[in-house]
Amino acid sequence: MGNPRRLTRIGLWSALILAAVFLVGVVAGSLARGLADARAKATPAATTTIGTALATASTTTPRETTHGPLTPPVTPAILNPPGMLPLTTRLTTLRVVLQQSPQVVSYEYGANAFTTWLQDRTGVQVEIILLPDADFESKLSIELSSASDLGDLIFMRMERARADNFGYRGICIPLGESIVRYGYHIRERLENDPLLVDALRARDGYLYALPSPRMRGTMDPDSSGMRMWIHRGFLDAFGCGMPTTTDDLGTFLLWVRDADANGNGEADDEVGWTGSEKASVAFARPTDFLMNAFTPQDRNGYFVREDVVRCAMIREGYREGLQYLNGLMTDGLMDTDYLANDTDAIHRLVGRNGGDTVACVSAAHLNTVSADLEIQAKYEVVPPLTGPDGQAFAYVDSFSCLTAGMIPASSRQPALAMAWMDALQDPEVLLR
């Protein structure tokens, strides 16, 4: 496949962001349903299957919490009935923990359009507590375990096992009773998707976290996070269409290496394929997207077939996939710094020549490819590739990053926290 070509090396550390997308693209919302409409449509949760299940869980012997209030108590918000706007009878402050995003200049009311819109609609003034983007889950664990004050609501995606662990330790409270009392949109969602309750329920029977807001009939983007992004301009210049097989991808990468794809007169400044081996960069490993052309696998290298959990790494297809990757690297079609890259390194490499340097990037999200929206617009996702045996697999995890909202035991406004999280489940919010 040609001679090796020297590719540029890059280093430094940064982490993948998610919370900004959640706050600015999803969190801001409208609950424009009047009291009459809410009363006409709402069904008492305790009379429904989901409501009964939640009520049963919420009346189990209370779990002793390990963390009491760390700040002076406040007067509880006076809430309007579920489904009614605004959520409270007067402007009330809710302290919400978010993961900081380098793409958000300000979260403040008046400066951030979504924050402003949300406060005006709900009557809830959000006081945001930002955790650093890098290693935010580790930082959160330390803060919670040390009984630090983490506001009234923790609103960021995390693995359910971690969220459940906070509940087992009494750091976060069970949500079943609050859903029954203050839920409207979330109750409707759980009624329409009964399996979601089981997916969220911890081993002790409690629900410690609400699911990520999602439109009915849609999947969360992270449910199919094993993505490869391809440079649209390079693809157009290539002239042979989107790669559909592993052979097509190899042919395209060869062309990128040899044809001066960006047209700047320097035939050796393009990079065929980059990503990262670091776990902190979601689905950026070379095996994440590609290997499903050779064998099915999840993020950990396993898959289920005929009710049996199987290991992809010991299959012949996986070996063939590794041989394919080795061939690409040997022929100079992949970034030689692939293993050492982090998000910042990817950003800087992709940003060279105004965003016309890298042909393909493995990453779950476009903000891993670049923080520049104009550069992001140059890339589109590659459909699942067909491997040498004629099969193509696509990773889908319907329960990926389910948990998004937890209420710490030290919350001063647990009822308002639930009502506010419920408000974010409104389809009008998600369309915003």
GROMACS .gro file of C-alpha atoms in nm:
model
  432
    1MET     CA    1   0.000   0.000   0.000
    2GLY     CA    2   0.297   0.237  -0.056
    3ASN     CA    3   0.588   0.369   0.148
    4PRO     CA    4   0.563   0.502   0.504
    5ARG     CA    5   0.530   0.876   0.538
    6ARG     CA    6   0.638   1.089   0.828
    7LEU     CA    7   0.347   1.233   1.021
    8THR     CA    8   0.355   1.509   1.279
    9ARG     CA    9   0.368   1.434   1.652
   10ILE     CA   10   0.168   1.625   1.904
   11GLY     CA   11   0.112   1.608   2.285
   12LEU     CA   12  -0.064   1.778   2.589
   13TRP     CA   13  -0.373   1.696   2.797
   14SER     CA   14  -0.741   1.793   2.782
   15ALA     CA   15  -1.065   1.603   2.823
   16LEU     CA   16  -1.384   1.536   2.635
   17ILE     CA   17  -1.678   1.763   2.720
   18LEU     CA   18  -2.041   1.661   2.753
   19ALA     CA   19  -2.203   1.888   3.008
   20ALA     CA   20  -2.210   2.194   2.781
   21VAL     CA   21  -2.408   2.013   2.516
   22PHE     CA   22  -2.645   1.902   2.789
   23LEU     CA   23  -2.692   2.248   2.939
   24VAL     CA   24  -2.685   2.464   2.627
   25GLY     CA   25  -2.836   2.224   2.375
   26VAL     CA   26  -3.071   2.023   2.594
   27VAL     CA   27  -3.108   2.171   2.943
   28ALA     CA   28  -3.279   2.493   2.838
   29GLY     CA   29  -3.646   2.420   2.807
   30SER     CA   30  -4.007   2.521   2.800
   31LEU     CA   31  -4.300   2.368   2.982
   32ALA     CA   32  -4.576   2.571   2.819
   33ARG     CA   33  -4.863   2.367   2.946
   34GLY     CA   34  -5.127   2.536   3.156
   35LEU     CA   35  -5.270   2.414   3.481
   36ALA     CA   36  -5.595   2.307   3.318
   37ASP     CA   37  -5.410   2.102   3.060
   38ALA     CA   38  -5.188   1.947   3.325
   39ARG     CA   39  -5.484   1.850   3.542
   40ALA     CA   40  -5.671   1.708   3.244
   41LYS     CA   41  -5.385   1.490   3.127
   42ALA     CA   42  -5.208   1.390   3.447
   43THR     CA   43  -5.292   1.046   3.589
   44PRO     CA   44  -5.212   0.973   3.954
   45ALA     CA   45  -4.889   0.776   3.937
   46ALA     CA   46  -4.985   0.537   4.214
   47THR     CA   47  -5.268   0.399   3.998
   48THR     CA   48  -5.039   0.310   3.709
   49THR     CA   49  -4.800   0.024   3.663
   50ILE     CA   50  -4.493   0.245   3.666
   51GLY     CA   51  -4.630   0.461   3.945
   52THR     CA   52  -4.701   0.156   4.157
   53ALA     CA   53  -4.350   0.024   4.101
   54LEU     CA   54  -4.197   0.357   4.198
   55ALA     CA   55  -4.424   0.397   4.497
   56THR     CA   56  -4.336   0.047   4.615
   57ALA     CA   57  -3.967   0.120   4.586
   58SER     CA   58  -4.003   0.452   4.763
   59THR     CA   59  -4.176   0.295   5.065
   60THR     CA   60  -3.899   0.044   5.129
   61THR     CA   61  -3.716   0.087   5.460
   62PRO     CA   62  -3.541   0.424   5.427
   63ARG     CA   63  -3.168   0.412   5.367
   64GLU     CA   64  -2.961   0.593   5.625
   65THR     CA   65  -2.772   0.879   5.468
   66THR     CA   66  -2.410   0.949   5.550
   67HIS     CA   67  -2.415   1.318   5.469
   68GLY     CA   68  -2.644   1.572   5.629
   69PRO     CA   69  -2.702   1.933   5.526
   70LEU     CA   70  -2.375   2.117   5.487
   71THR     CA   71  -2.525   2.462   5.441
   72PRO     CA   72  -2.792   2.651   5.634
   73PRO     CA   73  -3.142   2.529   5.552
   74VAL     CA   74  -3.360   2.740   5.326
   75THR     CA   75  -3.734   2.776   5.296
   76PRO     CA   76  -3.855   2.501   5.061
   77ALA     CA   77  -3.988   2.624   4.729
   78ILE     CA   78  -4.365   2.634   4.693
   79LEU     CA   79  -4.424   2.426   4.383
   80ASN     CA   80  -4.708   2.451   4.138
   81PRO     CA   81  -4.878   2.123   4.036
   82PRO     CA   82  -4.669   1.893   3.812
   83GLY     CA   83  -4.679   2.002   3.449
   84MET     CA   84  -4.759   2.365   3.522
   85LEU     CA   85  -4.549   2.672   3.443
   86PRO     CA   86  -4.375   2.830   3.617
   87LEU     CA   87  -4.256   2.555   3.847
   88THR     CA   88  -4.268   2.775   4.157
   89THR     CA   89  -4.486   3.054   4.289
   90ARG     CA   90  -4.185   3.285   4.314
   91LEU     CA   91  -3.834   3.300   4.169
   92THR     CA   92  -3.629   3.039   4.355
   93THR     CA   93  -3.261   2.949   4.335
   94LEU     CA   94  -3.149   2.595   4.256
   95ARG     CA   95  -2.780   2.505   4.283
   96VAL     CA   96  -2.682   2.268   4.001
   97VAL     CA   97  -2.348   2.092   3.947
   98LEU     CA   98  -2.234   2.072   3.585
   99GLN     CA   99  -1.922   1.964   3.403
  100GLN     CA  100  -1.744   2.272   3.272
  101SER     CA  101  -1.722   2.312   2.896
  102PRO     CA  102  -1.449   2.511   2.720
  103GLN     CA  103  -1.704   2.588   2.448
  104VAL     CA  104  -1.934   2.784   2.680
  105VAL     CA  105  -1.821   3.140   2.749
  106SER     CA  106  -2.084   3.209   3.014
  107TYR     CA  107  -2.364   3.019   3.181
  108GLU     CA  108  -2.510   3.333   3.341
  109TYR     CA  109  -2.860   3.467   3.301
  110GLY     CA  110  -2.860   3.742   3.039
  111ALA     CA  111  -2.534   3.620   2.886
  112ASN     CA  112  -2.638   3.267   2.793
  113ALA     CA  113  -2.952   3.257   2.579
  114PHE     CA  114  -3.059   2.912   2.696
  115THR     CA  115  -3.006   2.985   3.063
  116THR     CA  116  -3.210   3.302   3.023
  117TRP     CA  117  -3.489   3.125   2.835
  118LEU     CA  118  -3.506   2.844   3.087
  119GLN     CA  119  -3.524   3.073   3.390
  120ASP     CA  120  -3.796   3.286   3.234
  121ARG     CA  121  -4.003   2.977   3.156
  122THR     CA  122  -3.960   2.787   3.481
  123GLY     CA  123  -3.918   3.056   3.743
  124VAL     CA  124  -3.605   2.880   3.867
  125GLN     CA  125  -3.278   3.070   3.893
  126VAL     CA  126  -2.995   2.824   3.841
  127GLU     CA  127  -2.677   2.881   4.038
  128ILE     CA  128  -2.423   2.672   3.853
  129ILE     CA  129  -2.139   2.493   4.031
  130LEU     CA  130  -1.880   2.397   3.771
  131LEU     CA  131  -1.648   2.100   3.802
  132PRO     CA  132  -1.335   2.099   3.585
  133ASP     CA  133  -1.365   1.932   3.248
  134ALA     CA  134  -1.061   1.711   3.305
  135ASP     CA  135  -1.128   1.402   3.520
  136PHE     CA  136  -1.465   1.538   3.628
  137GLU     CA  137  -1.592   1.198   3.748
  138SER     CA  138  -1.292   1.154   3.976
  139LYS     CA  139  -1.335   1.509   4.104
  140LEU     CA  140  -1.705   1.446   4.166
  141SER     CA  141  -1.631   1.125   4.357
  142ILE     CA  142  -1.381   1.304   4.580
  143GLU     CA  143  -1.619   1.592   4.649
  144LEU     CA  144  -1.909   1.362   4.732
  145SER     CA  145  -1.703   1.125   4.945
  146SER     CA  146  -1.557   1.413   5.145
  147ALA     CA  147  -1.902   1.547   5.231
  148SER     CA  148  -1.842   1.865   5.031
  149ASP     CA  149  -2.140   2.081   4.946
  150LEU     CA  150  -2.241   1.990   4.593
  151GLY     CA  151  -2.554   2.193   4.565
  152ASP     CA  152  -2.910   2.075   4.522
  153LEU     CA  153  -2.869   1.871   4.204
  154ILE     CA  154  -2.589   1.690   4.021
  155PHE     CA  155  -2.670   1.707   3.652
  156MET     CA  156  -2.415   1.530   3.437
  157ARG     CA  157  -2.395   1.199   3.260
  158MET     CA  158  -2.219   0.907   3.421
  159GLU     CA  159  -2.223   0.530   3.425
  160ARG     CA  160  -2.514   0.387   3.622
  161ALA     CA  161  -2.283   0.176   3.838
  162ARG     CA  162  -2.114   0.491   3.967
  163ALA     CA  163  -2.446   0.662   4.031
  164ASP     CA  164  -2.577   0.355   4.214
  165ASN     CA  165  -2.266   0.349   4.430
  166PHE     CA  166  -2.337   0.703   4.547
  167GLY     CA  167  -2.685   0.584   4.641
  168TYR     CA  168  -2.566   0.273   4.825
  169ARG     CA  169  -2.342   0.492   5.038
  170GLY     CA  170  -2.622   0.731   5.123
  171ILE     CA  171  -2.456   1.019   4.941
  172CYS     CA  172  -2.748   1.061   4.700
  173ILE     CA  173  -3.113   1.001   4.780
  174PRO     CA  174  -3.360   0.755   4.620
  175LEU     CA  175  -3.589   0.928   4.370
  176GLY     CA  176  -3.892   0.698   4.352
  177GLU     CA  177  -4.115   0.894   4.588
  178SER     CA  178  -4.014   1.227   4.435
  179ILE     CA  179  -4.102   1.100   4.087
  180VAL     CA  180  -4.445   0.997   4.212
  181ARG     CA  181  -4.508   1.333   4.382
  182TYR     CA  182  -4.344   1.582   4.147
  183GLY     CA  183  -4.300   1.403   3.815
  184TYR     CA  184  -4.509   1.473   3.507
  185HIS     CA  185  -4.301   1.432   3.192
  186ILE     CA  186  -4.077   1.169   3.346
  187ARG     CA  187  -4.378   0.967   3.461
  188GLU     CA  188  -4.517   0.980   3.108
  189ARG     CA  189  -4.185   0.866   2.970
  190LEU     CA  190  -4.160   0.577   3.213
  191GLU     CA  191  -4.515   0.470   3.129
  192ASN     CA  192  -4.424   0.459   2.760
  193ASP     CA  193  -4.101   0.271   2.823
  194PRO     CA  194  -4.149   0.024   3.111
  195LEU     CA  195  -3.809  -0.134   3.052
  196LEU     CA  196  -3.650   0.197   3.143
  197VAL     CA  197  -3.749   0.153   3.508
  198ASP     CA  198  -3.567  -0.180   3.527
  199ALA     CA  199  -3.268  -0.029   3.348
  200LEU     CA  200  -3.247   0.250   3.605
  201ARG     CA  201  -3.324   0.048   3.917
  202ALA     CA  202  -3.027  -0.032   4.141
  203ARG     CA  203  -2.974  -0.374   4.297
  204ASP     CA  204  -3.138  -0.260   4.620
  205GLY     CA  205  -3.457  -0.165   4.436
  206TYR     CA  206  -3.412   0.212   4.443
  207LEU     CA  207  -3.375   0.462   4.158
  208TYR     CA  208  -3.090   0.701   4.233
  209ALA     CA  209  -3.074   0.885   3.901
  210LEU     CA  210  -3.309   1.007   3.632
  211PRO     CA  211  -3.238   0.919   3.269
  212SER     CA  212  -3.092   1.163   3.022
  213PRO     CA  213  -3.364   1.371   2.855
  214ARG     CA  214  -3.463   1.218   2.524
  215MET     CA  215  -3.733   1.259   2.261
  216ARG     CA  216  -3.979   0.972   2.243
  217GLY     CA  217  -3.888   0.735   1.960
  218THR     CA  218  -3.527   0.855   1.941
  219MET     CA  219  -3.201   0.720   2.076
  220ASP     CA  220  -2.938   0.908   2.268
  221PRO     CA  221  -2.644   0.994   2.039
  222ASP     CA  222  -2.410   0.807   2.272
  223SER     CA  223  -2.600   0.483   2.215
  224SER     CA  224  -2.404   0.441   1.892
  225GLY     CA  225  -2.087   0.620   1.993
  226MET     CA  226  -1.838   0.412   1.790
  227ARG     CA  227  -1.805   0.663   1.509
  228MET     CA  228  -1.557   0.764   1.244
  229TRP     CA  229  -1.575   1.114   1.098
  230ILE     CA  230  -1.456   1.179   0.742
  231HIS     CA  231  -1.352   1.508   0.581
  232ARG     CA  232  -1.626   1.599   0.334
  233GLY     CA  233  -1.397   1.812   0.117
  234PHE     CA  234  -1.141   1.534   0.083
  235LEU     CA  235  -1.420   1.289   0.004
  236ASP     CA  236  -1.557   1.514  -0.271
  237ALA     CA  237  -1.211   1.554  -0.423
  238PHE     CA  238  -1.160   1.178  -0.404
  239GLY     CA  239  -1.461   1.138  -0.630
  240CYS     CA  240  -1.545   0.776  -0.548
  241GLY     CA  241  -1.812   0.833  -0.287
  242MET     CA  242  -1.836   0.738   0.080
  243PRO     CA  243  -1.636   0.425   0.172
  244THR     CA  244  -1.868   0.131   0.238
  245THR     CA  245  -1.611  -0.146   0.292
  246THR     CA  246  -1.274  -0.178   0.463
  247ASP     CA  247  -1.115  -0.202   0.117
  248ASP     CA  248  -1.281   0.126   0.019
  249LEU     CA  249  -1.145   0.293   0.331
  250GLY     CA  250  -0.793   0.171   0.257
  251THR     CA  251  -0.816   0.301  -0.100
  252PHE     CA  252  -0.936   0.641   0.021
  253LEU     CA  253  -0.657   0.670   0.279
  254LEU     CA  254  -0.399   0.581   0.014
  255TRP     CA  255  -0.535   0.859  -0.205
  256VAL     CA  256  -0.515   1.106   0.084
  257ARG     CA  257  -0.153   1.013   0.143
  258ASP     CA  258  -0.044   1.049  -0.219
  259ALA     CA  259  -0.272   1.302  -0.389
  260ASP     CA  260  -0.225   1.630  -0.196
  261ALA     CA  261  -0.585   1.607  -0.079
  262ASN     CA  262  -0.603   1.964   0.053
  263GLY     CA  263  -0.455   2.108  -0.266
  264ASN     CA  264  -0.196   2.330  -0.099
  265GLY     CA  265   0.093   2.201  -0.304
  266GLU     CA  266   0.242   1.998  -0.019
  267ALA     CA  267   0.173   1.631  -0.071
  268ASP     CA  268   0.306   1.522   0.268
  269ASP     CA  269   0.112   1.739   0.514
  270GLU     CA  270  -0.209   1.534   0.523
  271VAL     CA  271  -0.291   1.273   0.789
  272GLY     CA  272  -0.507   0.979   0.696
  273TRP     CA  273  -0.663   0.872   1.025
  274THR     CA  274  -0.622   0.989   1.382
  275GLY     CA  275  -0.784   0.937   1.720
  276SER     CA  276  -0.671   0.838   2.069
  277GLU     CA  277  -0.617   0.526   2.275
  278LYS     CA  278  -0.695   0.713   2.597
  279ALA     CA  279  -1.013   0.610   2.778
  280SER     CA  280  -1.088   0.976   2.849
  281VAL     CA  281  -1.149   1.034   2.477
  282ALA     CA  282  -1.478   0.858   2.405
  283PHE     CA  283  -1.471   0.589   2.136
  284ALA     CA  284  -1.152   0.724   1.979
  285ARG     CA  285  -0.954   0.399   1.979
  286PRO     CA  286  -0.878   0.259   1.631
  287THR     CA  287  -1.059  -0.063   1.718
  288ASP     CA  288  -1.381   0.109   1.830
  289PHE     CA  289  -1.532   0.183   1.491
  290LEU     CA  290  -1.331  -0.040   1.262
  291MET     CA  291  -1.346  -0.370   1.447
  292ASN     CA  292  -1.720  -0.403   1.396
  293ALA     CA  293  -1.643  -0.468   1.031
  294PHE     CA  294  -1.471  -0.788   1.143
  295THR     CA  295  -1.658  -0.898   1.457
  296PRO     CA  296  -1.933  -0.753   1.674
  297GLN     CA  297  -1.811  -0.592   1.996
  298ASP     CA  298  -1.914  -0.341   2.259
  299ARG     CA  299  -1.691  -0.078   2.418
  300ASN     CA  300  -1.522  -0.347   2.630
  301GLY     CA  301  -1.472  -0.600   2.352
  302TYR     CA  302  -1.768  -0.826   2.428
  303PHE     CA  303  -2.100  -0.908   2.264
  304VAL     CA  304  -2.400  -1.129   2.332
  305ARG     CA  305  -2.510  -1.403   2.094
  306GLU     CA  306  -2.769  -1.671   2.171
  307ASP     CA  307  -2.787  -1.543   2.530
  308VAL     CA  308  -2.416  -1.607   2.580
  309VAL     CA  309  -2.161  -1.333   2.652
  310ARG     CA  310  -1.874  -1.375   2.409
  311CYS     CA  311  -1.528  -1.219   2.394
  312ALA     CA  312  -1.448  -1.053   2.062
  313MET     CA  313  -1.073  -1.037   2.127
  314ILE     CA  314  -1.027  -1.414   2.094
  315ARG     CA  315  -1.214  -1.441   1.764
  316GLU     CA  316  -1.040  -1.482   1.431
  317GLY     CA  317  -1.219  -1.173   1.300
  318TYR     CA  318  -1.056  -0.960   1.569
  319ARG     CA  319  -0.712  -1.085   1.465
  320GLU     CA  320  -0.792  -0.998   1.105
  321GLY     CA  321  -0.896  -0.651   1.215
  322LEU     CA  322  -0.567  -0.600   1.399
  323GLN     CA  323  -0.377  -0.712   1.090
  324TYR     CA  324  -0.572  -0.461   0.883
  325LEU     CA  325  -0.485  -0.180   1.126
  326ASN     CA  326  -0.122  -0.285   1.129
  327GLY     CA  327  -0.117  -0.259   0.751
  328LEU     CA  328  -0.256   0.093   0.761
  329MET     CA  329   0.000   0.205   1.016
  330THR     CA  330   0.287   0.037   0.831
  331ASP     CA  331   0.190   0.213   0.510
  332GLY     CA  332   0.178   0.555   0.671
  333LEU     CA  333  -0.198   0.594   0.656
  334MET     CA  334  -0.251   0.656   1.028
  335ASP     CA  335  -0.125   0.918   1.271
  336THR     CA  336   0.190   0.781   1.433
  337ASP     CA  337   0.094   0.966   1.752
  338TYR     CA  338  -0.244   0.794   1.764
  339LEU     CA  339  -0.174   0.612   2.091
  340ALA     CA  340  -0.042   0.921   2.272
  341ASN     CA  341  -0.308   1.169   2.158
  342ASP     CA  342  -0.560   1.331   2.387
  343THR     CA  343  -0.844   1.564   2.291
  344ASP     CA  344  -0.621   1.869   2.278
  345ALA     CA  345  -0.373   1.695   2.051
  346ILE     CA  346  -0.653   1.590   1.817
  347HIS     CA  347  -0.786   1.946   1.809
  348ARG     CA  348  -0.450   2.091   1.717
  349LEU     CA  349  -0.376   1.832   1.450
  350VAL     CA  350  -0.720   1.860   1.291
  351GLY     CA  351  -0.699   2.241   1.307
  352ARG     CA  352  -0.390   2.264   1.089
  353ASN     CA  353  -0.433   2.425   0.747
  354GLY     CA  354  -0.766   2.568   0.854
  355GLY     CA  355  -0.908   2.224   0.923
  356ASP     CA  356  -0.791   2.066   0.597
  357THR     CA  357  -0.530   1.821   0.723
  358VAL     CA  358  -0.690   1.507   0.868
  359ALA     CA  359  -0.905   1.282   0.652
  360CYS     CA  360  -1.062   1.061   0.922
  361VAL     CA  361  -1.107   1.089   1.298
  362SER     CA  362  -1.233   0.823   1.538
  363ALA     CA  363  -1.448   0.986   1.808
  364ALA     CA  364  -1.796   0.970   1.953
  365HIS     CA  365  -1.857   1.342   1.919
  366LEU     CA  366  -1.768   1.618   1.677
  367ASN     CA  367  -1.638   1.832   1.963
  368THR     CA  368  -1.360   1.575   1.999
  369VAL     CA  369  -1.270   1.633   1.635
  370SER     CA  370  -1.254   2.009   1.683
  371ALA     CA  371  -1.388   2.284   1.907
  372ASP     CA  372  -1.422   2.507   1.601
  373LEU     CA  373  -1.774   2.488   1.459
  374GLU     CA  374  -1.654   2.575   1.109
  375ILE     CA  375  -1.409   2.285   1.117
  376GLN     CA  376  -1.673   2.054   1.261
  377ALA     CA  377  -1.891   2.135   0.961
  378LYS     CA  378  -1.625   1.990   0.732
  379TYR     CA  379  -1.682   1.639   0.871
  380GLU     CA  380  -1.960   1.384   0.840
  381VAL     CA  381  -2.005   1.043   0.996
  382VAL     CA  382  -1.903   0.723   0.815
  383PRO     CA  383  -2.170   0.448   0.803
  384PRO     CA  384  -2.073   0.102   0.938
  385LEU     CA  385  -1.821  -0.061   0.707
  386THR     CA  386  -1.855  -0.406   0.555
  387GLY     CA  387  -1.561  -0.633   0.629
  388PRO     CA  388  -1.386  -0.893   0.412
  389ASP     CA  389  -1.642  -1.162   0.498
  390GLY     CA  390  -1.930  -0.944   0.380
  391GLN     CA  391  -2.066  -0.866   0.726
  392ALA     CA  392  -2.116  -0.530   0.892
  393PHE     CA  393  -2.200  -0.473   1.257
  394ALA     CA  394  -2.300  -0.155   1.439
  395TYR     CA  395  -2.258  -0.101   1.811
  396VAL     CA  396  -2.579   0.011   1.981
  397ASP     CA  397  -2.623   0.047   2.356
  398SER     CA  398  -2.976   0.163   2.430
  399PHE     CA  399  -2.886   0.224   2.794
  400SER     CA  400  -2.563   0.414   2.735
  401CYS     CA  401  -2.510   0.702   2.977
  402LEU     CA  402  -2.864   0.667   3.108
  403THR     CA  403  -2.805   0.847   3.432
  404ALA     CA  404  -2.797   1.224   3.419
  405GLY     CA  405  -2.953   1.367   3.734
  406MET     CA  406  -2.894   1.283   4.101
  407ILE     CA  407  -3.002   1.464   4.417
  408PRO     CA  408  -2.737   1.471   4.692
  409ALA     CA  409  -2.846   1.401   5.049
  410SER     CA  410  -2.729   1.752   5.138
  411SER     CA  411  -2.968   1.918   4.889
  412ARG     CA  412  -3.160   2.211   5.035
  413GLN     CA  413  -3.427   2.192   4.764
  414PRO     CA  414  -3.483   1.824   4.675
  415ALA     CA  415  -3.845   1.876   4.566
  416LEU     CA  416  -3.752   2.165   4.338
  417ALA     CA  417  -3.458   1.965   4.202
  418MET     CA  418  -3.694   1.687   4.096
  419ALA     CA  419  -3.945   1.929   3.944
  420TRP     CA  420  -3.668   2.103   3.749
  421MET     CA  421  -3.526   1.774   3.620
  422ASP     CA  422  -3.875   1.670   3.521
  423ALA     CA  423  -3.912   1.996   3.329
  424LEU     CA  424  -3.610   1.907   3.118
  425GLN     CA  425  -3.791   1.596   2.991
  426ASP     CA  426  -4.047   1.813   2.808
  427PRO     CA  427  -4.019   1.756   2.429
  428GLU     CA  428  -4.028   2.132   2.379
  429VAL     CA  429  -3.708   2.157   2.581
  430LEU     CA  430  -3.538   1.895   2.368
  431LEU     CA  431  -3.642   2.070   2.048
  432ARG     CA  432  -3.491   2.389   2.182
   0.00000   0.00000   0.00000
